PDB file of N, CA and C and ligand atoms in Angstrom:
ATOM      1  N   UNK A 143      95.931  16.111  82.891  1.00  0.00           N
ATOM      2  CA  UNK A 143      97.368  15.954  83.121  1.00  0.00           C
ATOM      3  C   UNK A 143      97.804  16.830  84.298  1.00  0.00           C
ATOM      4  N   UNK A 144      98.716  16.676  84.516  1.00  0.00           N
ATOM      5  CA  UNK A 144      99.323  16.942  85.561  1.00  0.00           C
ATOM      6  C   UNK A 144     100.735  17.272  85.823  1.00  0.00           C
ATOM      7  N   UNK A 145     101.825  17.935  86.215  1.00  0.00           N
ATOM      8  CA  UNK A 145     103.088  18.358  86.351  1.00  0.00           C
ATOM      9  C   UNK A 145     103.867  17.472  87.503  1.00  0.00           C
ATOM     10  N   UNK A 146     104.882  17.119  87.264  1.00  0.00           N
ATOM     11  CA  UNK A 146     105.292  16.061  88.102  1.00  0.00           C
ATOM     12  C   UNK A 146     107.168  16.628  87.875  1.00  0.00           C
ATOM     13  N   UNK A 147     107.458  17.291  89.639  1.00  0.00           N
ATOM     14  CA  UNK A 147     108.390  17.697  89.313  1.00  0.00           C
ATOM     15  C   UNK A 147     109.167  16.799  90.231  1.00  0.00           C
ATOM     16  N   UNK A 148     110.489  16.471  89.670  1.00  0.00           N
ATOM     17  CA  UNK A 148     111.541  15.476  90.376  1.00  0.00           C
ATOM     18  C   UNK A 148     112.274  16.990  90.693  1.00  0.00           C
ATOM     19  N   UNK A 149     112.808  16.904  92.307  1.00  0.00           N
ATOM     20  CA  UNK A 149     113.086  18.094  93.322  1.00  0.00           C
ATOM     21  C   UNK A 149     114.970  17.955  92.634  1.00  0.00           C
ATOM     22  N   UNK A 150     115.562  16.456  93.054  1.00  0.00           N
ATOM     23  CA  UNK A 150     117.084  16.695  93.073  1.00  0.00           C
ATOM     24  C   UNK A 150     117.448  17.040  91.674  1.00  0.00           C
ATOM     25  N   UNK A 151     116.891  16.364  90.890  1.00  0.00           N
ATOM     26  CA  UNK A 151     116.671  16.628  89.339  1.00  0.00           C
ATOM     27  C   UNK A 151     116.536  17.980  88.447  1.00  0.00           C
ATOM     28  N   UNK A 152     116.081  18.879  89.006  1.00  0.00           N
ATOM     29  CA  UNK A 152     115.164  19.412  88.880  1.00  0.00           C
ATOM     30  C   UNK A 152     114.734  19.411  87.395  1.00  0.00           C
ATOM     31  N   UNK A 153     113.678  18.404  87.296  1.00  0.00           N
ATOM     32  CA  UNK A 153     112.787  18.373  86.064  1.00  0.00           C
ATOM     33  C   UNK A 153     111.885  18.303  86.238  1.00  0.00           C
ATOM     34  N   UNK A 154     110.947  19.090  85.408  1.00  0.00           N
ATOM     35  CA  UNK A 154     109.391  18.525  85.451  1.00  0.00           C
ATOM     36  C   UNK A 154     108.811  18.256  83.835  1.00  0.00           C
ATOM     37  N   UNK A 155     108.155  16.651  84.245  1.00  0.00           N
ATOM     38  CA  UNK A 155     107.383  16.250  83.259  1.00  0.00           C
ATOM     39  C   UNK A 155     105.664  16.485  83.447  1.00  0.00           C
ATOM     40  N   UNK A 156     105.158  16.560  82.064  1.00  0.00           N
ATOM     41  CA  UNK A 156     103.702  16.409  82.316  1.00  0.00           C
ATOM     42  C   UNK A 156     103.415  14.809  82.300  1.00  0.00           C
ATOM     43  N   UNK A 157     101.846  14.402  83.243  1.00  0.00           N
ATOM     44  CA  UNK A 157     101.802  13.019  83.323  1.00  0.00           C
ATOM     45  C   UNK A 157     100.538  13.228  82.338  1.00  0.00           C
ATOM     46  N   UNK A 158     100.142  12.512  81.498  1.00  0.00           N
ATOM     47  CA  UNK A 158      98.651  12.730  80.873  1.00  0.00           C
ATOM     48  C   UNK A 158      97.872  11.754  81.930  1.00  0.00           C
ATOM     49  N   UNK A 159      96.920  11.922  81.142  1.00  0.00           N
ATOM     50  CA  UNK A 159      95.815  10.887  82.348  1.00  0.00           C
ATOM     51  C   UNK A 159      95.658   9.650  81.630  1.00  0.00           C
ATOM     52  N   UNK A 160      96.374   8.667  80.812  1.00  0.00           N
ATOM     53  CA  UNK A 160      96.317   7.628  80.544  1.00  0.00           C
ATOM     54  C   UNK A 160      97.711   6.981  81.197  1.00  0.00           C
ATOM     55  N   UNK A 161      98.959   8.206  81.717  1.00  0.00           N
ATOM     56  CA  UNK A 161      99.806   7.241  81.902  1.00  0.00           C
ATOM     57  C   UNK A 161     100.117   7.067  83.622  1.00  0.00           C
ATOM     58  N   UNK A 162     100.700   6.544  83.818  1.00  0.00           N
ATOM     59  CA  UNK A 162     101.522   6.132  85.690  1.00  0.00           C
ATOM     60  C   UNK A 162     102.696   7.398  85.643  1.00  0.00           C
ATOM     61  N   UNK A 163     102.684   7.626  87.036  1.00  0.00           N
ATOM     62  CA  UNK A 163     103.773   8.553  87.115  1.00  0.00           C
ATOM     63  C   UNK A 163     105.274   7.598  87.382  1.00  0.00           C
ATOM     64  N   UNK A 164     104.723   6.295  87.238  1.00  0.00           N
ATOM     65  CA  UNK A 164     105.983   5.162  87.278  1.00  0.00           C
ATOM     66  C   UNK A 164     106.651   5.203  85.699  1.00  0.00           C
ATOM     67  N   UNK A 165     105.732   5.006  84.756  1.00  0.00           N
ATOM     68  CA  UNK A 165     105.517   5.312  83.277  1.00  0.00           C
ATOM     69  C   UNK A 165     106.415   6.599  82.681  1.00  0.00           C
ATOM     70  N   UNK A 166     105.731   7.879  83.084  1.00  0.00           N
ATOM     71  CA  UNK A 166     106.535   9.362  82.886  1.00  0.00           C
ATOM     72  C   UNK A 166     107.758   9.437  83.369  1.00  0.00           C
ATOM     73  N   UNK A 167     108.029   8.874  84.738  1.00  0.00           N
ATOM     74  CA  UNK A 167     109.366   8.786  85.367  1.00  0.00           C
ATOM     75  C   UNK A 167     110.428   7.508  84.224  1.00  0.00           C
ATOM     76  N   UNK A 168     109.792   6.989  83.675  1.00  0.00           N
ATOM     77  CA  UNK A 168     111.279   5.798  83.136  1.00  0.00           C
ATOM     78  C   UNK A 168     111.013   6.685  81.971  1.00  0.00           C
ATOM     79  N   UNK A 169     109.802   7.121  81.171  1.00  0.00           N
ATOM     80  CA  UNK A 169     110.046   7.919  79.837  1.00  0.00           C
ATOM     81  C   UNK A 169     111.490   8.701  80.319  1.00  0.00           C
ATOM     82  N   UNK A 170     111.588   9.774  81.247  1.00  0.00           N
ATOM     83  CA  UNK A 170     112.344  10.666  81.307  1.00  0.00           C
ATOM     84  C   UNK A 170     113.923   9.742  81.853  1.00  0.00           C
ATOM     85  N   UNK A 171     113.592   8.922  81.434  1.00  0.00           N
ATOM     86  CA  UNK A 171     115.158   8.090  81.925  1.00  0.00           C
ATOM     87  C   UNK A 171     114.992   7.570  83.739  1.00  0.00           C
ATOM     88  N   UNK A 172     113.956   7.913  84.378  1.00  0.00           N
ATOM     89  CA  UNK A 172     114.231   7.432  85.628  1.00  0.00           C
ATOM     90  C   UNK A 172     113.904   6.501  86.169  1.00  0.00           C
ATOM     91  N   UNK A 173     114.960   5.504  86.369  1.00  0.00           N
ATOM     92  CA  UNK A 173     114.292   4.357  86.411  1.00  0.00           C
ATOM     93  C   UNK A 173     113.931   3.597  87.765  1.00  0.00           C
ATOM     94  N   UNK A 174     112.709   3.948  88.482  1.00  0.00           N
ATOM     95  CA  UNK A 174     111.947   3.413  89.795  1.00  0.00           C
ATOM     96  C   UNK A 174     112.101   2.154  89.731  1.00  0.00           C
ATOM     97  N   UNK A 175     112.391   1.296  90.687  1.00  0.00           N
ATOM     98  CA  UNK A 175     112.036   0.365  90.769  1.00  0.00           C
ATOM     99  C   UNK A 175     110.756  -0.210  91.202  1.00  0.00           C
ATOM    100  N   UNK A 176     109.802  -1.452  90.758  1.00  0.00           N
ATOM    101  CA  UNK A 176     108.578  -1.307  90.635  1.00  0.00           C
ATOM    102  C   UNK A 176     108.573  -3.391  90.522  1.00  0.00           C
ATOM    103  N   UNK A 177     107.390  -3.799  90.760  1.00  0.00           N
ATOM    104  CA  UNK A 177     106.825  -4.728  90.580  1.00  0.00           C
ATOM    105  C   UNK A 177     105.417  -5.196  90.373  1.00  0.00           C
ATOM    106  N   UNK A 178     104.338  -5.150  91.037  1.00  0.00           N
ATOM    107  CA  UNK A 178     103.234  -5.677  90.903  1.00  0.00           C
ATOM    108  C   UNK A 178     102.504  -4.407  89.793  1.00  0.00           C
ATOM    109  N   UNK A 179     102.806  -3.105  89.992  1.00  0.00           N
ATOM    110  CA  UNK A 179     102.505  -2.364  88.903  1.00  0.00           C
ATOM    111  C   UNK A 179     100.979  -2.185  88.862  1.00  0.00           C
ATOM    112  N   UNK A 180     100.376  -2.584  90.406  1.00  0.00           N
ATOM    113  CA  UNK A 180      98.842  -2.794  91.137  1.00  0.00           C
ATOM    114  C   UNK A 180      98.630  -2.160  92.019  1.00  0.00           C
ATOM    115  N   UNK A 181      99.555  -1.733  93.022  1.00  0.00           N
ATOM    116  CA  UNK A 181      99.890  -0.755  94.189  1.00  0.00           C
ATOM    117  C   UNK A 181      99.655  -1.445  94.903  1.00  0.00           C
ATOM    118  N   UNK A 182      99.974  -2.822  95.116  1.00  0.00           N
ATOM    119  CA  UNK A 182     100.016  -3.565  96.491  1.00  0.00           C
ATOM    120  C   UNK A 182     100.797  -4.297  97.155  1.00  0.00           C
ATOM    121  N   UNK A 183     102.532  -3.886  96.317  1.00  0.00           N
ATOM    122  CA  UNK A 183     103.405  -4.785  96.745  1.00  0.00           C
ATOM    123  C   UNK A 183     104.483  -3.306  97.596  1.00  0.00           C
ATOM    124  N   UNK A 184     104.285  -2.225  97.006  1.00  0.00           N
ATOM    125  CA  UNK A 184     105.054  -1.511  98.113  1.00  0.00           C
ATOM    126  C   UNK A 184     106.502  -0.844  97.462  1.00  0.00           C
ATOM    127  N   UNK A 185     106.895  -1.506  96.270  1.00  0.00           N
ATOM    128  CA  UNK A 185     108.303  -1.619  95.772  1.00  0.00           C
ATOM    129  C   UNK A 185     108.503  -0.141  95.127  1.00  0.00           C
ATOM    130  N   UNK A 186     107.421   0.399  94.529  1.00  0.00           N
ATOM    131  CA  UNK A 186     107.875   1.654  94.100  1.00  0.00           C
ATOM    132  C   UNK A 186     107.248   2.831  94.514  1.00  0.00           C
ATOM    133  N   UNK A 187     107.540   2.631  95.754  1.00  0.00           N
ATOM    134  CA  UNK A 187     107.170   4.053  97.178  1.00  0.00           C
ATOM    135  C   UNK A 187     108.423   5.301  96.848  1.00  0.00           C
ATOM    136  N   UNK A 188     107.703   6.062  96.665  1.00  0.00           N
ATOM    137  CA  UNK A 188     108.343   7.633  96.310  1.00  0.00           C
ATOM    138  C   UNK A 188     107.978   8.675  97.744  1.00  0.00           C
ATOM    139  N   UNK A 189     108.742   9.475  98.052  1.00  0.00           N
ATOM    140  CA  UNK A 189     108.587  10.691  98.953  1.00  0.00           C
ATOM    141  C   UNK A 189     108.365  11.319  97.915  1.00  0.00           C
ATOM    142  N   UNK A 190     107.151  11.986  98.895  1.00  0.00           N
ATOM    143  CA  UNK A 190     106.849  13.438  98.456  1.00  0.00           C
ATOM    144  C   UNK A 190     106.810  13.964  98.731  1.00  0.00           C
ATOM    145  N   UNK A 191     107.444  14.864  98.294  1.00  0.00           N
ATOM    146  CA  UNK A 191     107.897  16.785  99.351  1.00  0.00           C
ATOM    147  C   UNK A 191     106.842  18.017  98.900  1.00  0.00           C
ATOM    148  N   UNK A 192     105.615  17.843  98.028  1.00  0.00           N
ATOM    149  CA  UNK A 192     104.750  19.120  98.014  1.00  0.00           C
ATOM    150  C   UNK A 192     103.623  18.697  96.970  1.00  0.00           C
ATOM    151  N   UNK A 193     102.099  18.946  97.484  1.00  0.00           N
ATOM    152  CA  UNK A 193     101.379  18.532  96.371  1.00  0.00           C
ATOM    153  C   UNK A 193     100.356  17.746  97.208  1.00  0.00           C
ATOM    154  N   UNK A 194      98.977  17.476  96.897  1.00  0.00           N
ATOM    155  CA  UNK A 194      98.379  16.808  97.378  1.00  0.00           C
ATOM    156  C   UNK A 194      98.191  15.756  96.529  1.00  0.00           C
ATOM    157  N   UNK A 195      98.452  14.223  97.444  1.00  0.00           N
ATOM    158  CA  UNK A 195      98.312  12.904  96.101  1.00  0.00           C
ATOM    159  C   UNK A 195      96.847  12.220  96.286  1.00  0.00           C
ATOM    160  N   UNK A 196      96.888  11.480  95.215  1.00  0.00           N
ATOM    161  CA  UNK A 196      95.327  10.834  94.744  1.00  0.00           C
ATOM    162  C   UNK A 196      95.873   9.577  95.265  1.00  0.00           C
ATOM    163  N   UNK A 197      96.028   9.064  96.437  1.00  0.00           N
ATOM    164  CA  UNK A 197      96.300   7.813  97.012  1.00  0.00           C
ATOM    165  C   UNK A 197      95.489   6.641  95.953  1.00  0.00           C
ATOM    166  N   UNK A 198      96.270   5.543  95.365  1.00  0.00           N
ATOM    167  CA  UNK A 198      94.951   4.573  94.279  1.00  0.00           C
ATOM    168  C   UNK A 198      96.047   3.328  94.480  1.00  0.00           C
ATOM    169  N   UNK A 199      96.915   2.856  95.919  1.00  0.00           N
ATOM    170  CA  UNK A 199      96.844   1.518  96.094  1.00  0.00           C
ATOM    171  C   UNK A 199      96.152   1.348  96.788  1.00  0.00           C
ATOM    172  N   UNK A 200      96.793  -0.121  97.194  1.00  0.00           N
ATOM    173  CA  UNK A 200      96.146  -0.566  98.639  1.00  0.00           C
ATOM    174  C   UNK A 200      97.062  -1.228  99.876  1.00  0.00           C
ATOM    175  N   UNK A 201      98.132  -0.434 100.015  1.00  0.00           N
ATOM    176  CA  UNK A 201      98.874  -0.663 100.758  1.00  0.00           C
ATOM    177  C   UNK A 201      99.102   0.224 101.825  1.00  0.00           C
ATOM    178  N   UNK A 202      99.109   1.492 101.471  1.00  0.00           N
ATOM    179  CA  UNK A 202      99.213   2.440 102.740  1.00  0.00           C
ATOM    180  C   UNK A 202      97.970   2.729 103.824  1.00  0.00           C
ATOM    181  N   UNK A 203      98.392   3.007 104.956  1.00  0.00           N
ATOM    182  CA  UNK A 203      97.572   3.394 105.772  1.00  0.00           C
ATOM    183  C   UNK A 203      96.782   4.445 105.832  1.00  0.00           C
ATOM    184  N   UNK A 204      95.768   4.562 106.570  1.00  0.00           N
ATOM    185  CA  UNK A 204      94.713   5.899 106.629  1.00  0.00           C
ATOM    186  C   UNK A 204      96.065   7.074 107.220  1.00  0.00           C
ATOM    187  N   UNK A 205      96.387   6.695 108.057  1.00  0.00           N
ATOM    188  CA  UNK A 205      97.442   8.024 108.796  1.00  0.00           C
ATOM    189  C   UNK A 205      98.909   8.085 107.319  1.00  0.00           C
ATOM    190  N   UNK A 206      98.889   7.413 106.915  1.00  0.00           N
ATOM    191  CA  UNK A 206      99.777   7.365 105.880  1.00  0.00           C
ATOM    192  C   UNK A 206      99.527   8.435 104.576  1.00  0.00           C
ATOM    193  N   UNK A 207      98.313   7.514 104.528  1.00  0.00           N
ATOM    194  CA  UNK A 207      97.608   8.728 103.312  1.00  0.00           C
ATOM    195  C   UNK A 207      97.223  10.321 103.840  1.00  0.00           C
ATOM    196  N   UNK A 208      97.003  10.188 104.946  1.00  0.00           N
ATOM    197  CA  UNK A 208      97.123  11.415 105.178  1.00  0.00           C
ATOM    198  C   UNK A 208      97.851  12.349 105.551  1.00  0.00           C
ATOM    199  N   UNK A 209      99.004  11.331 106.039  1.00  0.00           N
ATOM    200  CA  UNK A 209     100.540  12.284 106.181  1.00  0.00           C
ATOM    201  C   UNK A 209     100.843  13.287 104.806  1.00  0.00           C
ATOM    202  N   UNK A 210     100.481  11.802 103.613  1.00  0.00           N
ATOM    203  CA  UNK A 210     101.063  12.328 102.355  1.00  0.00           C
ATOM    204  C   UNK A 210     102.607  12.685 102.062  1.00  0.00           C
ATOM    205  N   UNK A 211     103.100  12.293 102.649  1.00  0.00           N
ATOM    206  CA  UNK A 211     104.580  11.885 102.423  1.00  0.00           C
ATOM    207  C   UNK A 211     105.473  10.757 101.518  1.00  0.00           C
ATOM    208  N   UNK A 212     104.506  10.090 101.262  1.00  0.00           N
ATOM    209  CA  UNK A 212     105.389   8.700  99.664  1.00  0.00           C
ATOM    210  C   UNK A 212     103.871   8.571  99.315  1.00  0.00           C
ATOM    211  N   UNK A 213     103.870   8.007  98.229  1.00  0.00           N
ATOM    212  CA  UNK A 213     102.870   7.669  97.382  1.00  0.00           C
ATOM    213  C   UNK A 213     103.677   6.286  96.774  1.00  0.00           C
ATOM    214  N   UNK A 214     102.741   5.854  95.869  1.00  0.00           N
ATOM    215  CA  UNK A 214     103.090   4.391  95.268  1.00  0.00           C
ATOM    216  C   UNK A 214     103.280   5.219  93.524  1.00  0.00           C
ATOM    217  N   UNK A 215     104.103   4.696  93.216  1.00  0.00           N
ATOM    218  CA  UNK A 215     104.070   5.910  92.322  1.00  0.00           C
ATOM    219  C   UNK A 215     103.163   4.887  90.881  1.00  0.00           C
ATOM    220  N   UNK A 216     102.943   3.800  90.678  1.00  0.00           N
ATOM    221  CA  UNK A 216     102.780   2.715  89.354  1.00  0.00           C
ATOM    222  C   UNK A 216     101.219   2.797  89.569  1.00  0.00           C
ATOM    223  N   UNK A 217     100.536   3.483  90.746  1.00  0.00           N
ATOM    224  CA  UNK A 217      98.932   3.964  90.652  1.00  0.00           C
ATOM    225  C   UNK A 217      98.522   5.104  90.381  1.00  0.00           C
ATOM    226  N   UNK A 218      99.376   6.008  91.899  1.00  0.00           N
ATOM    227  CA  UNK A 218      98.864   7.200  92.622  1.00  0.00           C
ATOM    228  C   UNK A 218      98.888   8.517  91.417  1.00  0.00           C
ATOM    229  N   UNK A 219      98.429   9.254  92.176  1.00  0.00           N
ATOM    230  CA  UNK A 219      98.160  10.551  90.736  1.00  0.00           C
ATOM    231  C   UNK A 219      98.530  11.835  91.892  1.00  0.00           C
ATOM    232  N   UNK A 220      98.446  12.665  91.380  1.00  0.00           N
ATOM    233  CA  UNK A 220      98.233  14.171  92.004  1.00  0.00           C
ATOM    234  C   UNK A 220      96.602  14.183  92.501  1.00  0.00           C
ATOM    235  N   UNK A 221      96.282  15.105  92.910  1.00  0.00           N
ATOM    236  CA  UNK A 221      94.627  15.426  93.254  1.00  0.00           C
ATOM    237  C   UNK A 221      94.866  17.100  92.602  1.00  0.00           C
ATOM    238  N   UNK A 222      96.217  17.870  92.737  1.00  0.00           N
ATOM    239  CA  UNK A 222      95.857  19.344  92.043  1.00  0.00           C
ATOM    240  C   UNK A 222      96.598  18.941  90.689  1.00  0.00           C
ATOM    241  N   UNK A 223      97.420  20.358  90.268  1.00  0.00           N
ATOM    242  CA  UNK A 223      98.352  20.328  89.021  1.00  0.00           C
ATOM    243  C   UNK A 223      99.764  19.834  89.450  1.00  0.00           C
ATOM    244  N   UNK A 224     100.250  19.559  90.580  1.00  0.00           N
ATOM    245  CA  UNK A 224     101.415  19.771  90.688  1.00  0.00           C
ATOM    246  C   UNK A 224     101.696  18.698  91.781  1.00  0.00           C
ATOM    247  N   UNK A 225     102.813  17.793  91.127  1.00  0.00           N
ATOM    248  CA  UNK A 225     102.974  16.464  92.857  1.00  0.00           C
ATOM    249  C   UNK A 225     105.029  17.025  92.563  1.00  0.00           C
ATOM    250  N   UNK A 226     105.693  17.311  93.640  1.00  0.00           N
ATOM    251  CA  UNK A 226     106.966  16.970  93.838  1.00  0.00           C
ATOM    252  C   UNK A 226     107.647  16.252  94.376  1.00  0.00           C
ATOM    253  N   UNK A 227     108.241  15.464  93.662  1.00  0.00           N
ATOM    254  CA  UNK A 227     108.724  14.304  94.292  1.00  0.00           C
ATOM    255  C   UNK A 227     110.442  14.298  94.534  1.00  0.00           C
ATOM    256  N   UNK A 228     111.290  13.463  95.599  1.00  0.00           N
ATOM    257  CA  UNK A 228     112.269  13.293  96.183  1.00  0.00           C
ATOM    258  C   UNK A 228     112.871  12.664  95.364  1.00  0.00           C
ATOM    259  N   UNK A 229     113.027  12.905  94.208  1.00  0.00           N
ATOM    260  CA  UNK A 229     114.114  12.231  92.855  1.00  0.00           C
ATOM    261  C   UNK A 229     115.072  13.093  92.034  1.00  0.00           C
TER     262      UNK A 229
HETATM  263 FE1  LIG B 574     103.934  -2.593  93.483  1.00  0.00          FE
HETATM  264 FE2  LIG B 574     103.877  -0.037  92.788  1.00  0.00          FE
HETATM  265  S1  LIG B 574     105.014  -1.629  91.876  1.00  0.00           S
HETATM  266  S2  LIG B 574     103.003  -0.947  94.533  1.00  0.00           S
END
């Protein structure tokens, strides 16, 4: 698991490793908008302001993923303990 803090919010949920951080975010009332729920349609792109992410669509670019600035949130994971996101 992992800590997943919403910045404007300021909340942080834990994500376990069975769920989406699309998943943890509507548990806590927030509701992303989202569709293919595959990471290849683009619809529920999140900024991220601190944290290194586990890029797991297939939509963003190599310079994208490595900016590390939005993630897809209905795949992507953290890579440490901690992703902050622009919510
Ligand atoms: Fe389509 Fe996340 S809902 S990429």
């Amino acid at each position: 698991s992992f800590d997943l803090v919403c910045a404007q919010r300021g909340l942080t949920l834990s994500v376990a490793a069975g769920t989406s951080v699309l998943h943890a975010l509507r548990g806590a009332g927030i509701d992303l908008p989202s569709s293919c729920e595959q990471g290849v349609c683009g619809t529920c792109e999140c900024r991220v302001l601190e944290g290194e992410i586990d890029h797991r669509d297939s939509i963003l670019s190599a310079a994208e993923r490595a900016e590390g600035a939005v993630m897809m949130a209905c795949v992507s994971r953290a890579r440490g303990k901690r992703l902050v996101l622009d919510l």
